[in-house]
Each structure stands twice: as structure tokens, then as C-alpha cells.
GROMACS .gro file of C-alpha atoms in nm:
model
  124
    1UNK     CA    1   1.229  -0.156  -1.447
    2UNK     CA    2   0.925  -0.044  -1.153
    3UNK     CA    3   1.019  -0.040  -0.837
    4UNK     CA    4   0.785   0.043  -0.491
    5UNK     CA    5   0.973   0.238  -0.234
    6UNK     CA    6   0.789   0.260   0.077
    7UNK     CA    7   0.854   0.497   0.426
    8UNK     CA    8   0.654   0.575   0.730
    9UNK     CA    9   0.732   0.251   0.882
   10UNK     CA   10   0.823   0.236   1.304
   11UNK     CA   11   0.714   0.221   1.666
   12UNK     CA   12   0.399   0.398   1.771
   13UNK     CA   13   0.209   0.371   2.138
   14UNK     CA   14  -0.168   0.251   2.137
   15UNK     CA   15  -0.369   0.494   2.023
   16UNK     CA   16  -0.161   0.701   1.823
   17UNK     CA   17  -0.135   0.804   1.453
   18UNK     CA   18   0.092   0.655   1.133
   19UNK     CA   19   0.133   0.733   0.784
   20UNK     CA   20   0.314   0.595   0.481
   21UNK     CA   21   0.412   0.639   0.167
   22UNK     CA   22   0.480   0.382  -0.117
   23UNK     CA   23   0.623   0.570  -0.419
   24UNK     CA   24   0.661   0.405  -0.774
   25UNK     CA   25   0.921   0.464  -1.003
   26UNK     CA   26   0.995   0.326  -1.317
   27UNK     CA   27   0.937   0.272  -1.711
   28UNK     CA   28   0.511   0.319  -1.629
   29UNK     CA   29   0.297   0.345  -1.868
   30UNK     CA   30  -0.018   0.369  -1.618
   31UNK     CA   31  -0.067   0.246  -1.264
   32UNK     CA   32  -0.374   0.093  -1.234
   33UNK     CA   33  -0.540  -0.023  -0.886
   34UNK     CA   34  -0.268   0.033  -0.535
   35UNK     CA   35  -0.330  -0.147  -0.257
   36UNK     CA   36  -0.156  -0.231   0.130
   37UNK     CA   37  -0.120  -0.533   0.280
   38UNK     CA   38   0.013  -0.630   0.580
   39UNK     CA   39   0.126  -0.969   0.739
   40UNK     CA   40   0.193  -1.027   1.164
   41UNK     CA   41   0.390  -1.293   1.285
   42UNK     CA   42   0.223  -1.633   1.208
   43UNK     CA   43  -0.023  -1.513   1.000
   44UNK     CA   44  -0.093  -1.442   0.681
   45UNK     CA   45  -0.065  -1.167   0.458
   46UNK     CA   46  -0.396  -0.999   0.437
   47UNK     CA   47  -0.539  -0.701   0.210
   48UNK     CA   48  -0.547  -0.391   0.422
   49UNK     CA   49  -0.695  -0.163   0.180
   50UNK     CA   50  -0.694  -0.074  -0.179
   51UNK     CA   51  -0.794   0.213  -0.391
   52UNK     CA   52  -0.867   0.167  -0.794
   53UNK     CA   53  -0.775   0.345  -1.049
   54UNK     CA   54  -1.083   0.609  -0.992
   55UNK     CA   55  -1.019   0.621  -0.642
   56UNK     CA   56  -1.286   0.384  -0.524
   57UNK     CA   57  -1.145   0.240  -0.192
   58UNK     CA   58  -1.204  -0.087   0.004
   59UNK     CA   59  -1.087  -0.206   0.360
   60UNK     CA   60  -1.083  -0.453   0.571
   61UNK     CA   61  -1.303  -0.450   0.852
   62UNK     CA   62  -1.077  -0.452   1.087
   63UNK     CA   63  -0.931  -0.088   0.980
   64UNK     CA   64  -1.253   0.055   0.898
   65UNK     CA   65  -1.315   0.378   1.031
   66UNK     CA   66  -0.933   0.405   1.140
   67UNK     CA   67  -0.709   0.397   0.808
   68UNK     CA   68  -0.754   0.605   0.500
   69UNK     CA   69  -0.605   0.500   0.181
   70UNK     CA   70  -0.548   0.806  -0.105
   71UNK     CA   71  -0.325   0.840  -0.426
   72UNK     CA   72  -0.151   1.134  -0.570
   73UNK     CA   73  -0.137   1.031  -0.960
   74UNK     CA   74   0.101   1.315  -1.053
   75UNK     CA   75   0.368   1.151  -0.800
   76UNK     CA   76   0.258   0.761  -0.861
   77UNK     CA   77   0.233   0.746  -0.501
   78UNK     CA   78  -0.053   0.579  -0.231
   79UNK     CA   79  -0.066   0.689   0.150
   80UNK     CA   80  -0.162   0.512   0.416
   81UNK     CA   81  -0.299   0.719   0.689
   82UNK     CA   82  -0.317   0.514   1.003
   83UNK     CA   83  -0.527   0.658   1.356
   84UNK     CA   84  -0.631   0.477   1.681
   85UNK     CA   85  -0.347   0.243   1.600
   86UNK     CA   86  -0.397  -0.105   1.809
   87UNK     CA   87  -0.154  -0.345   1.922
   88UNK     CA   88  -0.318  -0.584   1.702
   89UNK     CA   89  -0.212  -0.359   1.379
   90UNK     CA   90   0.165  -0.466   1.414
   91UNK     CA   91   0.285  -0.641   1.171
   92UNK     CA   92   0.522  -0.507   0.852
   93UNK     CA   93   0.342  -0.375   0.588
   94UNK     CA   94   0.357  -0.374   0.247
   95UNK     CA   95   0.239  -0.198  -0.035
   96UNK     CA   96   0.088  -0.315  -0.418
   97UNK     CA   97   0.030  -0.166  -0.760
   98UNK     CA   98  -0.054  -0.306  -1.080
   99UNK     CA   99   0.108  -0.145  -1.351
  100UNK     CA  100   0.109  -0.115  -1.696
  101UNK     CA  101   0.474  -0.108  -1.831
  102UNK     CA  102   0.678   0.006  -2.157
  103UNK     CA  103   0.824  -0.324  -2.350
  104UNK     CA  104   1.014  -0.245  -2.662
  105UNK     CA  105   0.855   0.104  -2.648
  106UNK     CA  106   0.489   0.043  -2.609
  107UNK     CA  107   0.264   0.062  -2.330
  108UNK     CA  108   0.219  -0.380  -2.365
  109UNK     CA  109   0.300  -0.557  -2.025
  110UNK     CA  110   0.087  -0.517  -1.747
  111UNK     CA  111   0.221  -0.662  -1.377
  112UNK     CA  112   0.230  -0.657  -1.021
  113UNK     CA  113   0.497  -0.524  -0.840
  114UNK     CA  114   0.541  -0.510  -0.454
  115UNK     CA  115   0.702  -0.254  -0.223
  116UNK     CA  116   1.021  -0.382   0.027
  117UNK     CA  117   0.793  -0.417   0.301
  118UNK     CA  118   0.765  -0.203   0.664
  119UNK     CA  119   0.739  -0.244   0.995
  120UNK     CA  120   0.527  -0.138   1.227
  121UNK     CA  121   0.475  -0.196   1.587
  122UNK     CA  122   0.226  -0.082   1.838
  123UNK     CA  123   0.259  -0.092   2.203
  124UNK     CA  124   0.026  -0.110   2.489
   0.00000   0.00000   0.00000
């Protein structure tokens, strides 16, 4: 019933500039914190950023000062603006929202639902 679509996904040279998009759509009530995560081949999955409901954002250190996350709330959607990209940033990225949903016609279930997942790759 909620679904994440994400775009901006592909291959970018060091140094350059990225930006995507994660769109929900859906039976939602309310969308509550959005976050991106991304995971790189043997690793694992770690929090990129996240934005609450009042826009506070968090990142990880390793993006600081580089990526910007923002959401439109009339369009249920949260960028991810990505500069100085780094080799080290490849890996496919994916994109998280907790949401409150309609069940039997009220606003009762709250859960998490996670976008397909994009890659991105940076060269040297």
C-alpha cells in the first residue's frame, strides 16, 4: 500500500556532483522521519543521513560538509544532494521513511518502508 521510488542513481567522476530523489506514494496518513542509507560491497549498510519530521537533519561524518538532505512535504519526497563525490561514496543507496498508514480507514499502523535501492559509482 506505500511504496519508495527512488532516481538519481549512476556513474559520476571524483569530484563531481549527485542528486536523488526518493518519492513516496501510497495510502499515508503522515510520513514521519526520511532517511538514506547506503551499503558498498562487503560492508554494511550504514545511515547516511536523515531528516525528522521538523526537518532537523543528521549525517554521518563521513558526508559532512558534502551531502545535504531536504524534504518537500507537499510531494512526500527527500533529496539527496551529493558534492565532492569520493570514490569511497560508491556503493547503492537506499532510501527510508517511517510512515503512518490508513488500516480500515484510520490513520492506525505506523511502519517502515524502504526504497528499491540505487547505485552509485565514483571514479578516480
Amino acid at each position: 500500500q506505500v511504496q519508495l521510488v527512488e532516481s538519481g542513481g549512476g556513474l559520476v567522476q571524483a569530484g563531481g556532483s549527485l542528486r536523488h530523489s526518493c518519492a513516496a506514494s501510497g495510502s499515508i496518513f503522515s510520513i514521519n522521519n526520511m532517511g538514506w542509507y547506503r551499503q558498498a560491497p562487503g560492508k554494511q549498510r550504514e545511515l547516511v543521513a536523515h531528516v525528522s519530521s521538523d526537518s532537523t537533519t543528521n549525517y554521518a561524518d563521513s558526508v559532512k560538509g558534502r551531502f545535504t538532505i531536504s524534504r518537500d512535504n507537499a510531494n512526500n519526497t527527500v533529496y539527496l544532494q551529493m558534492h565532492t563525490l569520493k570514490p569511497e561514496d560508491t556503493a547503492v543507496y537506499y532510501c527510508n521513511a517511517g510512515v503512518v498508514v490508513y488500516r480500515l480507514g484510520e490513520p492506525l499502523d505506523y511502519v517502515e518502508v524502504w526504497g528499491q535501492g540505487t547505485l552509485v559509482t565514483v571514479s578516480s
